[in-house]
C-alpha cells in the first residue's frame, strides 16, 4: 500500500506507479476534490478530500479565542 499525502505526492506515485509499486493500492489525502478532478485519478486510487474555507476557519478561531 502507498499512502500519498498531498497533490504532489499523489501525482508522483500515479506517474511512477508501474516502476515503483505496480501492485500496490494507493490511498491519498490532503487536497480538494476540485484538484483531484484536474488530476484524473485512476479508478483504483482512493482517498479523502480536504476542502478548507479559510473565512470560516478564521471566524471559528475568533469565536474560540476572542482575546487572542
Coordinates of C-alpha atoms in Angstrom, one line a residue:
X1 CA 0.0 0.0 0.0
X2 CA 1.2 3.5 -0.8
X3 CA -0.2 6.4 1.2
X4 CA 0.3 9.7 -0.7
X5 CA -0.2 12.9 1.4
X6 CA -0.8 15.9 -0.8
X7 CA -1.3 16.6 -4.5
X8 CA 2.4 16.4 -5.5
X9 CA 2.9 13.0 -3.8
X10 CA -0.2 11.6 -5.4
X11 CA 0.7 12.8 -8.8
X12 CA 4.2 11.3 -8.4
X13 CA 3.1 7.9 -7.4
X14 CA 0.4 7.7 -10.1
X15 CA 3.0 8.7 -12.7
X16 CA 5.7 6.2 -11.5
X17 CA 3.4 3.5 -10.1
X18 CA 4.4 0.8 -12.5
X19 CA 8.1 1.3 -11.8
X20 CA 7.8 1.7 -8.1
X21 CA 4.9 -0.4 -6.8
X22 CA 2.9 -1.8 -9.7
X23 CA 0.6 -4.0 -7.5
X24 CA 0.2 -1.5 -4.6
X25 CA -3.0 0.1 -3.5
X26 CA -2.9 3.8 -3.5
X27 CA -4.6 5.9 -0.8
X28 CA -4.4 9.7 -0.9
X29 CA -5.4 12.7 1.2
X30 CA -4.6 16.4 1.6
X31 CA -6.1 18.1 -1.4
X32 CA -9.5 19.2 -2.7
X33 CA -12.0 17.4 -4.8
X34 CA -11.6 20.1 -7.5
X35 CA -7.8 19.4 -7.6
X36 CA -8.4 15.7 -7.8
X37 CA -10.8 16.2 -10.8
X38 CA -8.0 18.0 -12.7
X39 CA -5.6 15.1 -11.9
X40 CA -7.9 12.5 -13.5
X41 CA -7.2 9.9 -10.8
X42 CA -7.4 6.2 -11.9
X43 CA -10.5 4.3 -10.7
X44 CA -8.5 2.1 -8.3
X45 CA -7.0 5.1 -6.4
X46 CA -8.9 6.1 -3.2
X47 CA -8.8 8.8 -0.6
X48 CA -10.3 11.6 1.3
X49 CA -10.5 15.2 0.1
X50 CA -9.6 18.2 2.2
X51 CA -11.7 21.3 1.3
X52 CA -10.9 24.3 3.5
X53 CA -12.8 27.5 3.8
X54 CA -10.3 30.0 5.3
X55 CA -13.0 32.6 6.1
X56 CA -15.0 30.0 8.2
X57 CA -11.8 28.8 9.9
X58 CA -10.8 32.4 10.9
X59 CA -14.4 33.1 12.2
X60 CA -14.3 29.9 14.3
X61 CA -10.8 30.8 15.7
X62 CA -12.1 34.2 16.6
X63 CA -15.1 32.7 18.4
X64 CA -12.9 30.2 20.3
X65 CA -10.1 32.7 21.2
X66 CA -11.7 36.2 21.2
X67 CA -8.9 37.7 23.2
X68 CA -6.1 36.3 21.1

